[in-house]
XYZ file of C-alpha atoms in Angstrom:
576
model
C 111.432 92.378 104.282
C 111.609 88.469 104.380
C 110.880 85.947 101.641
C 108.723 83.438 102.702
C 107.339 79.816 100.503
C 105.566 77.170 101.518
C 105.034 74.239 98.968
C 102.521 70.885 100.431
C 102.120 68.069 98.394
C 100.920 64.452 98.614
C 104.059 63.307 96.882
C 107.648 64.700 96.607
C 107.739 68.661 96.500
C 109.716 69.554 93.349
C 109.184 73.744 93.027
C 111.309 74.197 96.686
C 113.965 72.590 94.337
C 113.824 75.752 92.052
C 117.226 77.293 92.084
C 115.729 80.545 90.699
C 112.822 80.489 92.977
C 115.472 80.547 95.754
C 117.508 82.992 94.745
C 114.562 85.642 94.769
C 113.729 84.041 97.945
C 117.006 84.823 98.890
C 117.384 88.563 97.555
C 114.269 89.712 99.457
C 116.046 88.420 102.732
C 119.859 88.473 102.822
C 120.090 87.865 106.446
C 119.457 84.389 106.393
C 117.851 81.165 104.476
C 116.349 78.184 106.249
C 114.173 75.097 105.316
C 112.311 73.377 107.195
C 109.881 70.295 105.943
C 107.155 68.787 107.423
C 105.074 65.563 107.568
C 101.460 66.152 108.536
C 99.713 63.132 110.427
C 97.568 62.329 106.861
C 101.081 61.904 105.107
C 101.151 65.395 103.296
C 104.746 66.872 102.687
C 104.867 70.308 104.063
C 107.836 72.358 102.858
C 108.269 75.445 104.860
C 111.163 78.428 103.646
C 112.056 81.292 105.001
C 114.760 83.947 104.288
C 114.919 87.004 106.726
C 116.052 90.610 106.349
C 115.888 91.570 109.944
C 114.031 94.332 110.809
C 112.769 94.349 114.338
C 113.803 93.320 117.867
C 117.260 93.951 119.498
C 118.116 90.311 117.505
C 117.139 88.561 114.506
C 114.535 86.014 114.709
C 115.092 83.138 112.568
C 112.070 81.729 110.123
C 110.250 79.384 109.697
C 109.233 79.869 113.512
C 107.842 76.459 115.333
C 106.374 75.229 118.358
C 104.278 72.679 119.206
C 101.047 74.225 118.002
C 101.942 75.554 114.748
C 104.530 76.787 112.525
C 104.670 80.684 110.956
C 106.225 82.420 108.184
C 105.600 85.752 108.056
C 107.001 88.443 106.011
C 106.091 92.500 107.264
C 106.212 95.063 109.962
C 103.671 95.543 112.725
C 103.488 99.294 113.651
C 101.614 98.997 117.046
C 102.728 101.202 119.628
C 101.164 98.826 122.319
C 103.714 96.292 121.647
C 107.323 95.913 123.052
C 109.516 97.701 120.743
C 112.442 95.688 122.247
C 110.409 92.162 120.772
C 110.470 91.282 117.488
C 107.155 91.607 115.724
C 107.489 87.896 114.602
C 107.744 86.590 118.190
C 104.764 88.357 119.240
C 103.056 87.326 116.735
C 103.744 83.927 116.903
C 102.449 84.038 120.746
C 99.245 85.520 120.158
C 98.962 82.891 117.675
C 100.183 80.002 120.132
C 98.425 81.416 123.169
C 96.945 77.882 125.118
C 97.546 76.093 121.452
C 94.128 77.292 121.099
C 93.009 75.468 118.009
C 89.375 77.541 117.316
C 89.972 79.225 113.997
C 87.967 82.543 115.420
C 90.906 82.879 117.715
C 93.350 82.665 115.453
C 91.132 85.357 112.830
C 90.551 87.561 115.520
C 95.033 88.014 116.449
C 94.934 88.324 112.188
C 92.407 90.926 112.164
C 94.316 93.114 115.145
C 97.669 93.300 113.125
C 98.735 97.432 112.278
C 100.911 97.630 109.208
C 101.883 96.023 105.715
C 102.318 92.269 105.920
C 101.980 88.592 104.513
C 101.347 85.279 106.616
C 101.242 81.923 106.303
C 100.448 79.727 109.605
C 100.112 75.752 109.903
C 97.865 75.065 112.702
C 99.500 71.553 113.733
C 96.308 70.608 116.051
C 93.717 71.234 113.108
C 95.673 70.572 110.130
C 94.703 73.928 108.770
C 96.811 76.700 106.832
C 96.151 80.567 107.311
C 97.524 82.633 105.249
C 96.790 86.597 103.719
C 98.313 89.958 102.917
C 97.196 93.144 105.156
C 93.962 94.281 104.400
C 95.524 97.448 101.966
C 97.534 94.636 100.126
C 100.761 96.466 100.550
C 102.974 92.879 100.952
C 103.382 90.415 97.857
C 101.653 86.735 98.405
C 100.894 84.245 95.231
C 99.609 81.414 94.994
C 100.298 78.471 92.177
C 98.688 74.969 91.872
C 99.723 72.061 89.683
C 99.100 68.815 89.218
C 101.468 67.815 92.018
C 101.380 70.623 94.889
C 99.932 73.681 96.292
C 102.885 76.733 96.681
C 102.136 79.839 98.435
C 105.346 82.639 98.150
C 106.516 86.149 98.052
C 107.653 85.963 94.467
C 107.851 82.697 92.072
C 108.409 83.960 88.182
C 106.769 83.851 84.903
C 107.393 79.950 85.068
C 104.202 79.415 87.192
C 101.095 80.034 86.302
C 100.151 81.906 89.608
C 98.245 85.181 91.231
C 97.943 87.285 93.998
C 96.456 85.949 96.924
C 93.486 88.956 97.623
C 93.338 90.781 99.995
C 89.667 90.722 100.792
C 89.563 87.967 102.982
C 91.525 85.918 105.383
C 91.816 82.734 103.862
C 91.917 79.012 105.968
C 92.117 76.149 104.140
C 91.567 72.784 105.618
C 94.039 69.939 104.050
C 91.911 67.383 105.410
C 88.814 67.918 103.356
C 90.766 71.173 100.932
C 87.679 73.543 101.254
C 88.728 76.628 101.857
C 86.893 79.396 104.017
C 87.332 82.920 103.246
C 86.791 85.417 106.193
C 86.025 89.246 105.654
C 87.905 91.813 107.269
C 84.904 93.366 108.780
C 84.505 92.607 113.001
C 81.404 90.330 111.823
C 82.337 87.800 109.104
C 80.051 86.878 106.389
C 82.369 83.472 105.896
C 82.375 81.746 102.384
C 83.245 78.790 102.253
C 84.272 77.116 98.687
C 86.158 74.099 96.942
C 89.862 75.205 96.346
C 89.545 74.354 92.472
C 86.458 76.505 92.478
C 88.151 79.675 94.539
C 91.865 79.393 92.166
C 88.903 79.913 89.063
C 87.571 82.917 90.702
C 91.097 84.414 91.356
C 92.021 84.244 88.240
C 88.823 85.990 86.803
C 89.403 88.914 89.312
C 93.413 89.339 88.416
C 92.367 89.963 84.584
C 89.697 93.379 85.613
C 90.677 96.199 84.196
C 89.924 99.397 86.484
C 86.759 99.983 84.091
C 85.497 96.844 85.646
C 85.801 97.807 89.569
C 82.636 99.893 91.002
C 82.231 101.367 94.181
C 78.625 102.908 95.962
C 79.524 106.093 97.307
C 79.359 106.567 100.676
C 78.957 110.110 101.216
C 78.449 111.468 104.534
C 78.103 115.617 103.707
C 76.066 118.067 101.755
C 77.292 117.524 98.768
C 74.792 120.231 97.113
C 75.052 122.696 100.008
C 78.585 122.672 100.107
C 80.504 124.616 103.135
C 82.310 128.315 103.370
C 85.839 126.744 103.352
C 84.756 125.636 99.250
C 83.203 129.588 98.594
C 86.866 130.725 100.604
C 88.752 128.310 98.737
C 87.116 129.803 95.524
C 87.410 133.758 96.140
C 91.127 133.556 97.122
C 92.033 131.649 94.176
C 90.268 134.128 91.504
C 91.562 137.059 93.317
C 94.913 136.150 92.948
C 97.651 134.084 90.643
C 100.329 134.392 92.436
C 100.718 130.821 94.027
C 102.909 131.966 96.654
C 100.231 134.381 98.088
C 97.184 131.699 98.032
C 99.013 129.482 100.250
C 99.258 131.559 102.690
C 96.229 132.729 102.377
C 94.179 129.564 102.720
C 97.068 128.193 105.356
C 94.620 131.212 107.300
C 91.380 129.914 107.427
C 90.352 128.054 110.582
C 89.770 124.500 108.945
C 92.380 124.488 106.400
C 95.019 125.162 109.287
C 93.372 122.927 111.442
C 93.496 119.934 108.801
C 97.501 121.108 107.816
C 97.940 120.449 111.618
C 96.378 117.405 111.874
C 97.946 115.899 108.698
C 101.150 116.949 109.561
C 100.898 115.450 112.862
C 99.854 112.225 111.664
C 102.368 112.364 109.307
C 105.164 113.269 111.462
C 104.085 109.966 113.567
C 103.583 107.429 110.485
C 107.408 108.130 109.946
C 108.560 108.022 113.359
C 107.299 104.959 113.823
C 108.768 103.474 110.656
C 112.279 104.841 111.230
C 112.664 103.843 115.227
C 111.431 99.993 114.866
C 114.604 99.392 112.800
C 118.490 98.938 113.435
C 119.714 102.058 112.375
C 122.647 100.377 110.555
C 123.839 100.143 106.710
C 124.336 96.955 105.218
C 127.717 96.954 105.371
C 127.912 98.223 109.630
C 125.200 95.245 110.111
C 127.734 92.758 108.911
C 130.592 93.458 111.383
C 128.005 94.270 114.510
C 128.997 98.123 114.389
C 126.685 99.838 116.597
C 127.886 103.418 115.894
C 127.008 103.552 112.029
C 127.224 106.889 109.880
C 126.691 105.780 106.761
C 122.944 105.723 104.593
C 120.601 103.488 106.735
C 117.492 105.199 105.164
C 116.801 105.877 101.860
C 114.037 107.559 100.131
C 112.603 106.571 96.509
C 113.195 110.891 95.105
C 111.742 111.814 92.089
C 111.914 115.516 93.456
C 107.986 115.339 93.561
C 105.956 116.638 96.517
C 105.139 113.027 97.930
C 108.807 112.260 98.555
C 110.322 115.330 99.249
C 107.882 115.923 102.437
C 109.361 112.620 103.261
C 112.740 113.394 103.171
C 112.300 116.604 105.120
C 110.193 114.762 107.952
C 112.338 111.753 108.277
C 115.320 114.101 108.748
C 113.887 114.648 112.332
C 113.986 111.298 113.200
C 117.208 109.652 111.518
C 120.687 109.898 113.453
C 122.226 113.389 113.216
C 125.342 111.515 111.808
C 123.682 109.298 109.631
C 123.683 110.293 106.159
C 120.290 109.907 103.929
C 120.601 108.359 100.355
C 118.134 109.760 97.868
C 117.362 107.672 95.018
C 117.136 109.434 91.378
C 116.937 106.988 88.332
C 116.517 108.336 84.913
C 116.567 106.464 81.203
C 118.040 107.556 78.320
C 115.520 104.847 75.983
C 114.740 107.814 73.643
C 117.230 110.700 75.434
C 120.941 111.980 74.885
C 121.011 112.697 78.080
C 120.070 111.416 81.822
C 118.525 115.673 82.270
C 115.025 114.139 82.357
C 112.241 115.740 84.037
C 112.561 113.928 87.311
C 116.701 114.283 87.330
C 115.723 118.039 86.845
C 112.983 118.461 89.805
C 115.328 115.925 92.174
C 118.451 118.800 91.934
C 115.730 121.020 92.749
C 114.416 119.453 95.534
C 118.017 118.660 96.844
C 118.706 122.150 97.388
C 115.801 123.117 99.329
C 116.279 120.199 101.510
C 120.003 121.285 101.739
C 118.470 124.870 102.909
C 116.166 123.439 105.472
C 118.567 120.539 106.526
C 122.198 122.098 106.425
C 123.385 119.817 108.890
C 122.339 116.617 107.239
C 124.217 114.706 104.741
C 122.042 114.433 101.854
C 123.338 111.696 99.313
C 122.035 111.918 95.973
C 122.371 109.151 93.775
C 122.296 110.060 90.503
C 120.873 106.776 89.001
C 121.322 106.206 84.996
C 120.024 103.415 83.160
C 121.035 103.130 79.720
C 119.030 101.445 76.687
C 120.187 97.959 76.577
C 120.733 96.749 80.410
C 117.063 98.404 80.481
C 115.923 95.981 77.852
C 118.865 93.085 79.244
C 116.884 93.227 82.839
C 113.262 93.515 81.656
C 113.936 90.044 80.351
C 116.085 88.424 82.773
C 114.932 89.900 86.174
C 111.761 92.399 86.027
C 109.426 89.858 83.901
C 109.515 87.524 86.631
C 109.333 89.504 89.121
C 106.231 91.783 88.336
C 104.226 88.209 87.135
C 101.332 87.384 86.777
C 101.106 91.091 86.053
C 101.550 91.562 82.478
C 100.527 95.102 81.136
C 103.029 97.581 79.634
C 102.246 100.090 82.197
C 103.349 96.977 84.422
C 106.616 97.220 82.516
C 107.295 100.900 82.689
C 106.525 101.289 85.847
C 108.342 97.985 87.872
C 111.446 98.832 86.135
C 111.822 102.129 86.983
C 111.142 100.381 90.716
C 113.382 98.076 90.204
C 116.528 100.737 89.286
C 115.615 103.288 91.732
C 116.075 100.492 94.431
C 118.954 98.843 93.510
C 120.504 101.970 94.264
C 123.710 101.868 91.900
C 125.361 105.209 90.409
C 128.523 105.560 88.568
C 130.042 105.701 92.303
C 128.831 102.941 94.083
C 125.805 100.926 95.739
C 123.440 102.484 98.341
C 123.963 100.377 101.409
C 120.721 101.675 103.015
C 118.482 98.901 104.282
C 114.931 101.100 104.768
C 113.530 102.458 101.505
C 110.566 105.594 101.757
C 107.689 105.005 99.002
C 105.308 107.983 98.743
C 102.984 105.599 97.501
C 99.650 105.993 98.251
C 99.558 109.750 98.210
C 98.158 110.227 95.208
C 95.058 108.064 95.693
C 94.900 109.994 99.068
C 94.991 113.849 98.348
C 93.605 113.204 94.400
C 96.946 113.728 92.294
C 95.880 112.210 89.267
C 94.495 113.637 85.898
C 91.662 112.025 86.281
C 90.110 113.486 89.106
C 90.366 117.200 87.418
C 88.631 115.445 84.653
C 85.661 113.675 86.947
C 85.238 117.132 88.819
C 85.018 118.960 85.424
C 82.281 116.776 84.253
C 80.440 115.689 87.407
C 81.592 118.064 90.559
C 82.144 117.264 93.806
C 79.762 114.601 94.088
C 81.686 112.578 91.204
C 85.005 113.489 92.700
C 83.746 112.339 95.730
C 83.290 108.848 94.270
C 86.095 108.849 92.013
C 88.269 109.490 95.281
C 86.522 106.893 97.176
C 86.885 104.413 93.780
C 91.033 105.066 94.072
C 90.611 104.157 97.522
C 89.173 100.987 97.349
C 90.749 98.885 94.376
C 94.652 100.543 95.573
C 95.237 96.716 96.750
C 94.371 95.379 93.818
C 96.438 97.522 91.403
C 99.674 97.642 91.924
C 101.087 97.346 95.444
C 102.092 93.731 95.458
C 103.856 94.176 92.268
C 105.889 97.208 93.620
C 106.754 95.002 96.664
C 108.306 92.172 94.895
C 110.234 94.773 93.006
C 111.711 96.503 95.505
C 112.435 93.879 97.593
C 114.436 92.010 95.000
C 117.090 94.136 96.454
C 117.193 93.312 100.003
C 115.373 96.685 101.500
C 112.690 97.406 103.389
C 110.270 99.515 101.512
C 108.189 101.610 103.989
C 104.950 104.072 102.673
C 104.400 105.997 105.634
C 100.848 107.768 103.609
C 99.347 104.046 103.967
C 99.924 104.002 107.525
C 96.253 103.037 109.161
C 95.848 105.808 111.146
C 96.519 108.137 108.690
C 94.822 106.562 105.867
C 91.657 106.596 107.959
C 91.529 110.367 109.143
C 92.244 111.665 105.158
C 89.965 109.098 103.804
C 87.386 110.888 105.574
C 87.695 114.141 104.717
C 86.026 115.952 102.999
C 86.891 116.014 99.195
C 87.866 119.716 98.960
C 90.241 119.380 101.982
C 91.954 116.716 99.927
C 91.923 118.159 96.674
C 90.363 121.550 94.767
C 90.861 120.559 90.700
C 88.685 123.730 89.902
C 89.486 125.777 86.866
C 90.698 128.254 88.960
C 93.342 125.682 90.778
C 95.654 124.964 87.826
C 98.391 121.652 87.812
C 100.852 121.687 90.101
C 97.859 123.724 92.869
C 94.684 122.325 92.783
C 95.786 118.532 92.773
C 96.476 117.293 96.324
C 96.017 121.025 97.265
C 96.171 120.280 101.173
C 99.515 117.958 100.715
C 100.856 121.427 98.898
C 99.751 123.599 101.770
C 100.927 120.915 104.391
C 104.512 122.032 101.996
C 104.195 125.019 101.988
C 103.877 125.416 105.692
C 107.053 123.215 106.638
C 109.197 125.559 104.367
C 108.873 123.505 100.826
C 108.195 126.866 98.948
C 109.096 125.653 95.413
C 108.794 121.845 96.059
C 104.772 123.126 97.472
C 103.723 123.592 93.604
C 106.008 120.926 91.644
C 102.646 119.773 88.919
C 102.453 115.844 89.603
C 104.339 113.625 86.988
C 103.844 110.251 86.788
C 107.189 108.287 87.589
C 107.380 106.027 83.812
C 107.388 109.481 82.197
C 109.439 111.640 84.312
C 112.108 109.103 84.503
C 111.625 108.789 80.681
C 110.991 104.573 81.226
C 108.637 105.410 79.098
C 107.410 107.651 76.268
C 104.300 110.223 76.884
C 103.499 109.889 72.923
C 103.719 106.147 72.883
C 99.986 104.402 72.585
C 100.047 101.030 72.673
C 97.075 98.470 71.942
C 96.842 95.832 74.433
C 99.144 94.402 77.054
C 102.480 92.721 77.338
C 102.860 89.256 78.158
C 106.492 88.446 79.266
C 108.747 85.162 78.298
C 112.262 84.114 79.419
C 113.759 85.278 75.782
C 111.063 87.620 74.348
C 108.712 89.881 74.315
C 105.632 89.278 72.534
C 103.083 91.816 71.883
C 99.330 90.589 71.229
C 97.269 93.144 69.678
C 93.899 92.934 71.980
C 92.752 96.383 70.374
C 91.634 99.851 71.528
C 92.964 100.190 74.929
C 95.401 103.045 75.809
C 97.912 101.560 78.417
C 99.226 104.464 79.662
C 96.785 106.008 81.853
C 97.491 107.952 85.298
């Protein structure tokens, strides 16, 4: 994962200066920093910064990346199997984007639009004097933006210092620094292009960043017979009032023809998202990438565990594709805010989890890093590190839940540091398969019809919520986060599903069942017996971040020194 800046002003740039801005800069890519700066033919200063965590290609590629048509900073990981495995994504990129200097901007939109994976890009097109720049189209890479008096900054990550927000991920944006209007292009293969003052657009942003989820709407799109429903809903039904033994209705519904054709199809999707995350990579540790060693055995892949069923099918998958020799760190971190003891829910499910995978996967070295976080460095690095870091967001839940991030990837037990350079997420699961309370509560009151929509809701404001945030998180740490259930391809086939082959939050379907019932089955059927029916926690509880009992009114609004709490009234932060 790179850090990547760009600061233009008509005067002297001053932010680039920012010793703190640099060092974050400089955390998300450890491999190298490099400046480069600019004069534009109208006299604008163009400051362009890069710092690299390599990734891809049998070399590194150094950033910012110039020729004579433009010059590109881009921070992600293209997943597209047509391209050369043995190129770095970055150089290809930057030659689709250079092909004939070709200065039409529907050229340039159209290479944008064909990029697979998670991803954030800023490109100066020299001949026009115009600056592209956007996140993937499921949000799942940090950009913000910040304007002042003096300058226009784009970055990865800048701090509660700047006033700034998340560049959306609706459109493609171009801005022209001759005239600064800005046109916004959809993803969609025919644009509907905006085009607006750059004033005007920085408003709107920062109307949109303050929505709660309350405020985002969605018309349902719904393609089946809601009313008529299918067999597989009236089989799903009679098995599970027959029978409470959880054991036995797994099997039972692996049987039918369309559940076990949809386990076969998720798992092979699956299996594929992974592989394709874990071969465009080095396959060394931190440590083996320093001295060039080419025959590494230590932790090059790590996986974010909790011991929950979105991680631990992670863990058993990717040990098909990871080095026999290679070792695979799994991250535990647990809190002791409120606690005696570190034995919180998720410490207790991760030893759990550990020992099936150590009964699957005998051969494999499974690392678990027992991750404890005690009271006051908690508190020490919400304040020093973590506020910046998850700005402009603000909310407790923002709190809670970037911290625990921000432990579980620094990767530090009472042992040592995790040296692995790839970190799993099984982000994205949830909003897949519907995991949360919620959705048993929509069903209850408005069936499949409202789940249907509810489902479809989660879908659509995911890169809005919280991905960027979780990005400049983990990244703060120098790894590469990779959430193989937001891969395209397999985001599109379960998104389209029907809702009962996702999830069956009937009365008869209790926690830990019902909720993402075909992720349990898909389990259940690569040998995750007791793993197949862990009931879904949410992460700022079961590491005990945070306390189930604690209602809070209002958000949290971060400063250097303090933490101030402005009571806003009546809102319950801590939602699933």
């Amino acid at each position: 994962m790179c850090g990547i800046f760009l600061e233009l002003s008509c005067e002297k740039c001053s932010i680039v200066n920012d010793i703190d801005v640099l060092r974050r800069l400089k955390n998300r890519g450890p491999d190298h920093l490099q400046r480069k700066d600019f004069i534009s033919e109208i006299g604008q200063h163009i400051v362009f910064v890069a710092s690299v965590l390599w990734m891809q290609g049998p070399q590194m590629t150094l950033q910012p990346l110039e020729n004579e048509c433009g010059i590109l900073l881009y921070n992600g990981d293209i997943f597209d199997e047509s391209w050369d495995s043995r190129t770095s994504d970055t150089q290809i990129i930057m030659e689709k984007l250079s092909y004939d200097c070709d200065s039409q901007i529907d050229k340039v939109i159209n290479v944008l639009k064909s990029l697979k994976g998670p991803f954030s890009l800023i490109y100066y097109c020299k001949v026009t004097n115009k600056l592209y720049f956007t996140r993937d189209r499921f949000g799942r890479n940090s950009l913000l933006i910040h304007k002042n008096s003096n300058s226009l900054v784009l970055s990865s990550v800048l701090g509660t210092q700047y006033e700034n927000y998340e560049v959306p991920v609706s459109h493609i944006s171009v801005l022209d620094l001759n005239t600064h209007k800005i046109l916004l292009y959809t993803w969609k293969a025919t644009d509907i292009v905006q085009q607006c003052n750059l004033g005007d657009w920085l408003k709107t942003l920062q109307l949109k960043q303050s929505l709660s989820d309350l405020d985002f709407t969605v018309e349902a799109n719904i393609p089946w017979d809601i009313d008529g429903l299918d067999d597989t809903v009236s089989f799903i039904e009679s098995v599970a009032k027959k029978t409470k033994c959880n054991v036995t209705i797994m099997k039972t519904l692996s049987q039918h023809p369309e559940i076990q054709t949809t386990i076969n199809k998720i798992m092979y999707l699956l299996n594929k998202s992974i592989h394709k995350r874990l071969k465009r990579q080095p396959n060394l540790c931190r440590n083996c990438l320093k001295i060039t060693e080419i025959n590494c055995s230590h932790s090059a892949v790590g996986v974010l565990f909790s011991g929950g069923l979105d991680c631990t099918i992670l863990a058993l998958l990717a040990d098909k594709y990871v080095p026999k020799n290679q070792s695979i760190d799994l991250l535990n971190v647990a809190f002791n805010k409120e606690n005696p003891t570190y034995d919180v829910p998720d410490r207790i499910t991760g030893r759990k989890s550990l020992e099936e995978l150590r009964r699957l996967c005998p051969l494999r070295k499974w690392t678990f890093k027992e991750i404890n976080v005690p009271k006051e460095e908690l508190e020490e690095f919400q304040i020093s590190v973590i506020a910046d870091l998850i700005y402009p967001r603000q909310t407790i839940l923002d709190e809670s839940l970037g911290s625990a991030l921000w432990f579980a990837a620094r990767g530090q037990d009472h042992h040592s540091v995790s040296n692995c350079r790839v970190l799993f997420s099984g982000t994205g699961a949830d909003e897949l398969f519907g995991g949360y309370t919620r959705h048993r509560a929509v069903f209850k009151r408005l069936g499949w019809a409202g789940l249907c929509k509810e489902l479809q809701l989660d879908w659509e404001r995911i890169p809005y919520r919280n991905l960027a945030r979780d990005n400049r998180v983990i990244c703060d740490h120098g790894r590469q986060p990779r959430m193989p259930y937001l891969d395209e391809e397999f985001a599109e086939f379960v998104i389209h599903l029907k809702p009962w082959l996702k999830c069956f939050p009937s009365k008869h379907l209790g926690h830990g069942l019902g909720d993402k019932l075909m992720l349990r089955l898909v389990a259940y059927n690569i040998g995750l017996m007791e793993v197949s029916t862990f009931p879904k926690r949410a992460l700022q509880f079961g590491s005990r971040v945070a306390n189930k009992n604690e209602k809070v009114n209002g958000g949290l609004v971060f400063l250097r020194a303090a933490f101030v709490l402005l009571e806003v009234g009546g809102l319950h932060i801590f939602t699933e």
